[in-house]
Amino acid sequence: MKKIMILLLTLLMVFSFTGCNRNGDKPGEDEPIKIGLTDAFTGDRAGNGQYTKEGVDMFLEYINGKGGVLGREVVVVYEDDQGNETAAVNAYQKLILENEDLTAVVLNKYSSVVLAMEPYVADSKIPAICSGSNVKIEQSTNPYLYSTRRSDYGSGATMAAFIKQEGAKRVAILYSPDALGKGMSEIVIAKLQEAGIEVVSSQQFSEGEKQFANYVAKIKESNPDFIVCIGQTSETGLIVKAIYDAGLNHIKCIGNSAFAQATTIEQAGLEASEGWYSITAFAAGTEEEPTASWIRSYTEKYGHAPEMTSVTTYDALSMICYAIEKANSTDPEAVNAELKKILNFEGIAAVYSYNGNPMLANSEFVIQIQNGKAIVLTKVIG
Amino acid sequence: MVLQLFITGISMGMLYALMAMGLILIVKAVGVLNFAHGQLFMLGAYITWSLTNQLKLPLWAMIIAMIVCFCIVGLSFMFTVYWPLRNSPWKVTVVISTLGASIALKEAVRLIWSFIPLLSKPLIDKVIRIGDAVMNVQYIFIIIISGALMLFVYFLFEKTFIGKIMQATAQNRYAAELIGIPSVVAIAGTYMISMCMSGVGGWLAAPLFLVSQSLGTFAQKAFAGIVVGGFGSIKGAVVGCVLVGLIESFSILITDAYKDAVVFGVLILVLIIRPTGIFGEKIEEKA
Amino acid sequence: MKKKKILTPKIIGKIIVAIIIIAAFIIIPLPGVVSRYMLKVYNDGLIYFIAALGLSVMLGMGGQVTYSTAGIMGVGAYITAILSTKYGWNTGLAIIVALIAGAIFSFVVGLALFRLKGSYFSFASIGLTNLLVTIFSNWMEMTEGPDGITRIPKLDVGFMKFTDFNSYFRLLFIIAIICYLFVLRLRKTSYGRALASVRDNEITAASFGVNCYMTKVYSFVIAGVFACLAGGLYAVHAGFISPEPFKYDQSAIYLIMIMLGGVDSTFGAFLGASLLTIIPEKMRWLNEYYKLIYGVGVIILMIFMPMGLMGIIDNFKYKMIGKIKKRKQSNAIETEAN
C-alpha cells in the first residue's frame, strides 16, 4: 500500500511538471520587443529596484509614446535578483531560459552581482548593460558586457587627485566588504601613496554592519585630515551619521557615488551630510541640460528626486533601442554589433561612447553636499 | 579609544539584553526557543514608527498605545504559533512553527511598510561627550529602560502572586493546572510581557539603526548572550549580553572584518568549556 | 500442493517503483521534455535532497535538531571551489577531498558540540553555522568574501565530462538514489537502531550499553559528509558560489523540508526537498505574497500535519487497512453464519 502511494506521488510530480515547457517562437512583426532586466526588488537593496523601475517606466512611456521601436512596442521583462550574487545568477538564468526572444538585458549597479552573472552573459550571447563600475568589469573581455559608468579606476584616481588638491597629508579609509569597497579602496590607496600621502588607517567593515561607532573611533585615533568612505546605499547613511556623531565632521570627508544620493542624505540628516564630497556619475542637483529637465519631470511624476540607478537604466534602455533601430533588427548579435559602434550618444547622465572596453561613460562629477543637495563642483572627463 | 569601545560595548550589550530578557521569558514558559524573536523586535520598531509618524500621537499617548499593541501582538502570536502545539510530543514542531512565523512576519512587515528603511527620531537627538568618547543620548535611555524593566520583571516574578503563578506554570504546566492555575492566562501573560520587552527594544533601537527588516539580525547576538550568560536565568541573560556587546566591541582591536567570527567563536568556546554558561543551572537529565 | 507465489504484491510494487524511477531517469533529461530552467530547478532539488538526507539521519533517526547543514554544505562547496579555481585541481578530485575534509571536520566539531545536550546543542550548531558564514564572507584571500567564487569548472571525472543540465540530472539522480538506499539500509543496521534508541530515550539507551556520545558524533559525521557532497555538487553545478546559500536561514529551510516530508521517514526527505524546491518556482505568480504564504503555511503545517506528508499517508494507510480488515472480518462472520 505504501508503495502504491509512493508510486502515485512520483507519477503526480513527474507529470505535473512536464507540462511547463516554454516555447520561444521568433517574434513576428507585431510582437513586442522584449528587453530583460534584473535588479533587487526584495531584500536589503530593494530600494534600488524601486528607483530602477521608475526609470524604466519613464522610458517606456516616452518610447512607446513615440510609436515604439521599428513600429513595435517595447516591453521590459523583470526578474528579481534580490541584490545578492546567488539569487542573481538564478534570476538571470531564469530570464534567459524562459524568454527565448530577448534582445538585450539590463543589469544592476552592484559590481559583485554583475561579475557573478558575467560568465552566463557570455554564454547566452545576449548584450547586457549594467551600471557597475568595478575595474574587473572594465577589464572583462566579454564582448556582450557593457556598463553605463566610468570604472572605479577613474573614480579612484579622481578621488585621490581631489584629496591631493585639497592638501591633505593623512588619510583614513573605511570600505565595504564587496567588489566595490575592495576594488576602489585598493585604487585610491595606491594613488595616494604614489602622491606621497600617508594612509593612516584602513578598515573594512563587516557585511550588514549597522554599528559604526567603533570604526569611527579608530579613525579618530589615527588623526587624519581627510576621510574616505566607500559603501552601498544600505549603509552610507549610517556611516555619515556616525562620523557626525563622533564630532569628526570638521574633517573633510569624501565618498563614492552612494554618498551623493538622496537616500543617504535623508538618512544621515541635513547637518551630518553637510560638506561631504563625492565622486559620482549622477548628482540630482546638477544644472546641466538635458539632465536638469529630466530630473524635474521625474520629480514631478514621482514626487521625489531620482537616484543614479533611475538615470543609468533610462540611458541603458535608450542605447539599446537606438542600437535596435540602427540594426533594423532585434537579433541580439546585430544589436550587439551596433552597440559597439556607439559614439557620443547623448544620454541623460552622460555622453556615451564605446572605446574598446565595456565602460561606456568617461565622465563623472565631483560634488559637495550643501544644504541637503548635491551641488556640482567640477566635471571630470577622461 | 578604549573608553569609546567600552561605551559602545555596554550600549549594544544592553540593547541585546533587552531582547534577551523577552526571549528568556518565553523559553522558561514553554521550554523551547522562539526563533521569531528578532522579527518581534523589528515589529516593535515598525509599530512605534507608525504610531509616532503616521498617527502622530504625542509621546505619552504613544507609549500607552504601544503597550496595548504589543499585548495584542503577543497574544495573537501565542495563540497562533504556540498554543495549538502545546501538547505535541515532538518539541521540534514548536521550533519549526516559530521559524515559519519569522518568515511570515518579515514578509508581512515588508508588505505593509515596504522595504525602504524608515527614519525614526530619537527621544533626545543629542550626543554626549565623555572625555574622548562619544555616546548617543538614546543609549542612556536604553540602559535606563532596560534596567527598569529588569527590576520590574524581577519584582513581578519573585514578589507578586501573579509572578508566582507564572513561574509555577513555567516549571510544570501539568502540576500547575492540577492546582487550579489557568495555564492559558499565565502563558498568555508571559508572552505579552515578552513582546512588550522586545517591542520596546525595537522602539529604542530604531532611531539608531533605521527601521528596516534587517533589524531582526540583532536576535542572533541576543541568543549568543543568553548562552554565554546561562540558559536559565534573566540575570544570566543580561550579563551574557553585556559581555557579548563588550567582546564584539573590543574585537576591533584585533581585527576589523572578523568581528562576528570572534563573537561566535567565543560562544562555541563557552559552550564547550562551560555549557551552563556563567549563571546557568545544572542541566539535569531524567529518565 | 502449495504453489509458491513469486509475484507477491510486494514484489509487484517494487517492480513498478523501479520502472517509474527508470522512466523518470530516461525521460526527463531528454531535450524538450521539460524546459531547461525547470531541469536546473530539478537538479537543485536533488542537491538539496542529498543534504536533507544527512539531516534526516541526524534529526529523524537521532532526534538532534541541528542548524549546521547549510554551514557544512558551504564547507564542501568552498573547498571544491577553491581547489578547482585557485589551484587548478580536477573537480572530481576536489569533491573527494571536500568529502574527506568534511568528514574530519564534522568528526572534530561533533566531538566538541555533543558535550552539550538538547537545546544547547542546537544553539551551538547555530553558532557554528554563523561562524562558518563569517569566515566565508570575510576571508577575502581564499573565499573572495561576499562576491563569491565564479567560473567554477564543470565536473570532470576524466572519462566523463558533465557540461549541461541534462547530464547533471542523470548524475545527480544516480547519486541521490545511492544516498537514499544507503540511508534506508542504515536504518536496519545495528548502528541505525542504536541511533534510534538514543533519540527515544538516552538514559535507557546508555543503560543498554550504547555509547550515546559517539553514536551522536557518528550521526553528525554522516550528516556532514552528505552535506559536503551536496556542497561540492552545488559548486560544480551552479558554477558560482557565495556565502548566501550557506547561511543560517537556509539551514532552517532544510529542517522545514524534513518536517514537511515527515520527520520519521527517509522518503519524506525526498518529498520535502523536492516540494520545497519546486513549489516556490510554481508559486511565482503569487509574486509579492508568496513568502508570506510560505511562512504561514509552515505554521499551519506544524499544527495540522506535525508528522509531515508521510505521516498523513501512513495514517491513511492504517485507516484503509483497518477498514479492509473489518470488512474481511464481517465477511468471514457472514459466511460462518450461513
Coordinates of C-alpha atoms in Angstrom, one line a residue, chain C:
Chain C
M1 CA 0.3 -28.9 -3.1
K2 CA 1.0 -25.2 -2.4
K3 CA 2.2 -23.2 -5.3
K4 CA 5.0 -20.8 -4.3
K5 CA 4.0 -17.3 -5.3
I6 CA 6.8 -15.5 -7.0
L7 CA 4.8 -12.4 -7.9
T8 CA 3.6 -11.3 -4.5
P9 CA 2.0 -7.8 -4.3
K10 CA 5.1 -6.5 -2.6
I11 CA 7.4 -7.6 -5.4
I12 CA 5.0 -6.2 -8.0
G13 CA 5.0 -2.9 -6.1
K14 CA 8.8 -2.8 -6.1
I15 CA 9.0 -3.5 -9.8
I16 CA 6.5 -0.7 -10.6
V17 CA 8.5 1.7 -8.5
A18 CA 11.7 0.7 -10.2
I19 CA 10.0 1.2 -13.6
I20 CA 8.9 4.6 -12.6
I21 CA 12.3 5.6 -11.5
I22 CA 14.0 4.3 -14.6
A23 CA 11.4 6.0 -16.7
A24 CA 11.9 9.3 -14.9
F25 CA 15.6 8.9 -15.3
I26 CA 15.4 8.4 -19.0
I27 CA 12.6 10.7 -20.0
I28 CA 13.2 13.8 -18.0
P29 CA 16.6 14.8 -19.4
L30 CA 15.5 14.3 -23.0
P31 CA 15.6 17.7 -24.7
G32 CA 12.2 19.4 -24.9
V33 CA 10.5 17.3 -22.2
V34 CA 10.9 19.9 -19.6
S35 CA 12.2 23.5 -20.0
R36 CA 15.9 24.0 -19.4
Y37 CA 15.1 26.2 -16.5
M38 CA 12.9 23.5 -14.8
L39 CA 15.7 21.0 -15.3
K40 CA 18.0 23.3 -13.4
V41 CA 15.4 23.5 -10.7
Y42 CA 15.1 19.7 -10.5
N43 CA 18.9 19.5 -10.2
D44 CA 18.9 21.9 -7.4
G45 CA 16.2 19.9 -5.7
L46 CA 18.3 16.7 -6.0
I47 CA 21.2 18.5 -4.4
Y48 CA 19.1 19.8 -1.6
F49 CA 17.7 16.3 -1.2
I50 CA 21.2 14.9 -0.6
A51 CA 21.9 17.5 2.1
A52 CA 18.5 16.9 3.6
L53 CA 19.2 13.1 3.7
G54 CA 22.1 13.8 6.0
L55 CA 19.9 15.9 8.2
S56 CA 17.3 13.2 8.2
V57 CA 19.8 10.8 9.7
M58 CA 20.5 13.3 12.5
L59 CA 17.0 14.5 13.1
G60 CA 14.7 11.7 12.0
M61 CA 16.9 8.9 13.3
G62 CA 18.8 10.6 16.0
G63 CA 16.4 13.2 17.2
Q64 CA 19.0 16.0 17.2
V65 CA 17.9 19.4 15.9
T66 CA 20.8 20.9 14.2
Y67 CA 21.3 24.1 12.1
S68 CA 24.6 23.0 10.8
T69 CA 23.5 21.6 7.5
A70 CA 23.9 24.8 5.4
G71 CA 27.2 25.7 7.0
I72 CA 28.9 22.4 6.4
M73 CA 27.4 22.3 2.9
G74 CA 29.3 25.6 2.5
V75 CA 32.5 24.0 3.7
G76 CA 32.2 21.3 1.0
A77 CA 31.3 23.9 -1.7
Y78 CA 34.1 26.3 -0.8
I79 CA 36.8 23.6 -0.6
T80 CA 35.7 22.2 -4.0
A81 CA 35.6 25.7 -5.5
I82 CA 38.9 26.9 -4.1
L83 CA 40.8 23.8 -5.1
S84 CA 39.4 23.8 -8.6
T85 CA 39.7 27.5 -9.3
K86 CA 42.7 28.7 -7.3
Y87 CA 44.8 25.6 -7.5
G88 CA 43.5 24.1 -10.8
W89 CA 42.7 20.7 -9.3
N90 CA 40.4 18.4 -11.2
T91 CA 36.9 19.0 -9.9
G92 CA 36.1 15.3 -9.3
L93 CA 39.2 15.1 -7.1
A94 CA 38.3 18.3 -5.4
I95 CA 34.9 17.0 -4.4
I96 CA 36.5 13.8 -3.0
V97 CA 38.9 15.9 -1.0
A98 CA 36.0 18.0 0.2
L99 CA 34.3 14.9 1.4
I100 CA 37.3 13.7 3.3
A101 CA 37.8 17.1 4.8
G102 CA 34.2 17.3 5.6
A103 CA 34.2 14.0 7.5
I104 CA 37.2 15.0 9.5
F105 CA 35.8 18.5 10.2
S106 CA 32.4 17.0 11.3
F107 CA 34.1 14.5 13.5
V108 CA 36.2 17.1 15.4
V109 CA 33.3 19.5 15.6
G110 CA 30.9 16.8 16.6
L111 CA 33.2 15.7 19.4
A112 CA 33.1 19.2 20.7
L113 CA 29.4 20.0 20.2
F114 CA 27.9 16.8 21.6
R115 CA 29.2 17.5 25.0
L116 CA 26.0 19.6 25.0
K117 CA 22.5 18.2 25.2
G118 CA 19.3 19.2 23.6
S119 CA 18.7 22.9 23.0
Y120 CA 22.2 23.7 24.0
F121 CA 23.4 21.6 21.1
S122 CA 21.0 23.3 18.7
F123 CA 22.3 26.7 19.9
A124 CA 25.9 25.6 19.3
S125 CA 25.0 24.5 15.8
I126 CA 23.6 27.9 15.1
G127 CA 26.8 29.4 16.4
L128 CA 28.8 27.1 14.2
T129 CA 26.9 28.0 11.0
N130 CA 27.2 31.7 11.8
L131 CA 30.9 31.3 12.4
L132 CA 31.4 29.5 9.1
V133 CA 29.5 32.1 7.2
T134 CA 31.5 34.9 8.8
I135 CA 34.7 33.1 7.6
F136 CA 33.2 32.6 4.1
S137 CA 32.3 36.3 4.0
N138 CA 35.5 37.8 5.3
W139 CA 38.4 35.6 4.5
M140 CA 38.9 37.5 1.3
E141 CA 42.2 35.9 0.2
M142 CA 40.7 32.5 0.0
T143 CA 37.0 32.9 -0.5
E144 CA 36.6 36.2 -2.2
G145 CA 34.2 37.3 0.5
P146 CA 30.7 38.3 -0.3
D147 CA 31.5 38.4 -4.0
G148 CA 31.9 34.7 -4.1
I149 CA 33.8 32.5 -6.4
T150 CA 32.9 32.5 -10.1
R151 CA 33.7 30.3 -13.1
I152 CA 33.9 27.1 -11.1
P153 CA 34.8 24.4 -13.7
K154 CA 32.3 21.8 -14.6
L155 CA 32.6 18.3 -13.2
D156 CA 35.1 16.3 -15.0
V157 CA 36.0 12.8 -13.9
G158 CA 38.5 12.1 -16.6
F159 CA 36.4 9.8 -18.7
M160 CA 33.2 11.8 -18.4
K161 CA 32.6 15.5 -18.5
F162 CA 29.3 16.9 -17.2
T163 CA 28.6 20.1 -19.1
D164 CA 24.9 20.7 -19.3
F165 CA 21.9 20.3 -17.1
N166 CA 20.8 17.1 -18.7
S167 CA 24.0 15.2 -17.8
Y168 CA 23.9 16.7 -14.4
F169 CA 20.4 15.5 -13.9
R170 CA 21.4 11.9 -14.6
L171 CA 24.5 12.1 -12.4
L172 CA 22.6 13.7 -9.5
F173 CA 19.7 11.3 -9.9
I174 CA 22.1 8.3 -9.6
I175 CA 24.0 9.8 -6.6
A176 CA 20.7 10.7 -4.9
I177 CA 19.4 7.1 -5.3
I178 CA 22.6 5.7 -3.9
C179 CA 22.5 8.0 -0.9
Y180 CA 18.8 7.2 -0.4
L181 CA 19.5 3.5 -0.4
F182 CA 22.4 4.0 1.9
V183 CA 20.2 5.8 4.5
L184 CA 17.4 3.3 4.1
R185 CA 19.9 0.5 4.8
L186 CA 21.3 2.4 7.7
R187 CA 18.0 2.2 9.5
K188 CA 18.2 -1.5 9.6
T189 CA 21.8 -1.9 10.9
S190 CA 22.6 -2.1 14.5
Y191 CA 24.0 1.5 14.3
G192 CA 20.7 2.7 13.0
R193 CA 18.9 1.1 15.9
A194 CA 21.3 2.4 18.4
L195 CA 20.8 5.9 17.0
A196 CA 17.0 5.5 17.2
S197 CA 17.3 4.4 20.8
V198 CA 19.3 7.5 21.6
R199 CA 16.5 9.6 20.1
D200 CA 13.8 7.9 22.1
N201 CA 15.4 7.8 25.4
E202 CA 19.1 8.5 26.0
I203 CA 19.3 7.2 29.5
T204 CA 17.7 3.9 28.7
A205 CA 20.0 3.5 25.7
A206 CA 23.0 4.1 27.8
S207 CA 21.8 1.5 30.2
F208 CA 21.8 -0.9 27.4
G209 CA 25.4 -0.2 26.6
V210 CA 25.0 2.2 23.8
N211 CA 27.8 4.8 23.7
C212 CA 25.4 7.7 23.2
Y213 CA 28.1 10.3 22.8
M214 CA 29.9 8.5 20.0
T215 CA 26.7 7.5 18.3
K216 CA 25.6 11.1 18.1
V217 CA 29.1 12.1 16.8
Y218 CA 28.9 9.5 14.1
S219 CA 25.5 10.7 13.0
F220 CA 27.0 14.2 12.8
V221 CA 29.8 12.9 10.6
I222 CA 27.3 11.1 8.3
A223 CA 25.3 14.3 8.0
G224 CA 28.5 16.3 7.4
V225 CA 29.6 14.0 4.6
F226 CA 26.2 14.2 2.9
A227 CA 26.2 18.0 3.3
C228 CA 29.7 18.3 1.9
L229 CA 28.8 16.1 -1.0
A230 CA 25.8 18.3 -1.7
G231 CA 28.0 21.3 -1.4
G232 CA 30.6 20.1 -3.8
L233 CA 27.9 19.1 -6.3
Y234 CA 26.3 22.5 -5.9
A235 CA 29.6 24.3 -6.6
V236 CA 30.2 22.5 -9.9
H237 CA 26.5 22.6 -10.9
A238 CA 25.9 26.2 -10.3
G239 CA 29.4 27.3 -11.4
F240 CA 29.2 30.1 -8.8
I241 CA 29.1 30.2 -5.0
S242 CA 28.8 32.9 -2.4
P243 CA 28.2 32.8 1.3
E244 CA 24.5 33.4 0.7
P245 CA 23.1 29.9 0.2
F246 CA 25.0 28.6 3.3
K247 CA 23.6 30.9 5.9
Y248 CA 21.5 30.0 8.9
D249 CA 18.2 30.8 7.1
Q250 CA 18.9 28.0 4.6
S251 CA 19.5 25.6 7.5
A252 CA 16.1 26.4 8.7
I253 CA 14.7 25.5 5.3
Y254 CA 16.3 22.1 5.4
L255 CA 14.7 21.5 8.8
I256 CA 11.3 22.5 7.3
M257 CA 11.9 20.1 4.4
I258 CA 12.3 17.2 6.8
M259 CA 9.3 18.2 8.8
L260 CA 7.2 18.7 5.7
G261 CA 8.1 15.3 4.3
G262 CA 7.8 13.5 7.6
V263 CA 10.5 13.5 10.3
D264 CA 10.2 9.8 10.7
S265 CA 10.7 8.8 7.1
T266 CA 13.5 8.7 4.6
F267 CA 11.3 9.1 1.6
G268 CA 9.9 12.1 3.5
A269 CA 13.2 13.8 3.0
F270 CA 12.8 13.5 -0.8
L271 CA 9.2 14.8 -0.7
G272 CA 10.2 17.7 1.5
A273 CA 13.2 18.6 -0.6
S274 CA 11.5 18.4 -3.9
L275 CA 8.3 20.1 -2.9
L276 CA 10.1 22.9 -1.2
T277 CA 12.4 23.5 -4.2
I278 CA 9.8 23.2 -6.9
I279 CA 6.7 24.8 -5.3
P280 CA 8.4 28.2 -4.8
E281 CA 9.0 28.2 -8.6
K282 CA 5.4 27.4 -9.3
M283 CA 4.2 30.0 -6.8
R284 CA 6.0 32.9 -8.5
W285 CA 2.7 34.1 -9.8
L286 CA 1.9 35.0 -6.3
N287 CA 4.8 37.3 -6.5
E288 CA 4.6 39.6 -3.6
Y289 CA 2.7 37.4 -1.3
Y290 CA 4.5 34.1 -1.8
K291 CA 6.9 34.3 1.1
L292 CA 4.2 35.3 3.4
I293 CA 2.0 32.4 2.4
Y294 CA 5.1 30.2 2.7
G295 CA 5.7 31.3 6.3
V296 CA 2.1 30.9 7.3
G297 CA 2.0 27.6 5.5
V298 CA 4.8 26.3 7.7
I299 CA 2.9 27.2 10.8
I300 CA -0.3 25.5 9.6
L301 CA 1.8 22.5 8.5
M302 CA 3.1 22.1 12.0
I303 CA -0.3 22.5 13.6
F304 CA -2.2 20.1 11.3
M305 CA 0.5 17.8 10.0
P306 CA 3.3 17.5 12.5
M307 CA 4.3 14.2 11.2
G308 CA 4.6 15.6 7.7
L309 CA 3.2 14.2 4.4
M310 CA 4.4 10.7 5.1
G311 CA 2.6 10.9 8.4
I312 CA -0.6 11.6 6.7
I313 CA 0.0 8.9 4.2
D314 CA 0.8 6.4 6.9
N315 CA -2.4 7.4 8.8
F316 CA -4.4 6.9 5.6
K317 CA -2.8 3.6 5.0
Y318 CA -3.6 2.3 8.5
K319 CA -7.1 3.5 8.3
M320 CA -7.5 1.7 5.0
I321 CA -6.0 -1.5 6.3
G322 CA -8.3 -1.2 9.3
K323 CA -11.3 -0.9 7.1
I324 CA -10.3 -3.8 4.9
K325 CA -9.7 -5.9 7.9
K326 CA -13.1 -5.0 9.3
R327 CA -14.7 -5.9 6.0
K328 CA -12.9 -9.2 5.9
Q329 CA -14.0 -9.9 9.4
S330 CA -17.6 -9.1 8.7
N331 CA -17.5 -11.2 5.5
A332 CA -16.0 -14.0 7.4
I333 CA -18.7 -13.8 10.1
E334 CA -21.4 -13.7 7.5
T335 CA -20.0 -16.8 5.7
E336 CA -19.8 -18.5 9.0
A337 CA -23.3 -17.6 9.9
N338 CA -24.6 -19.0 6.6

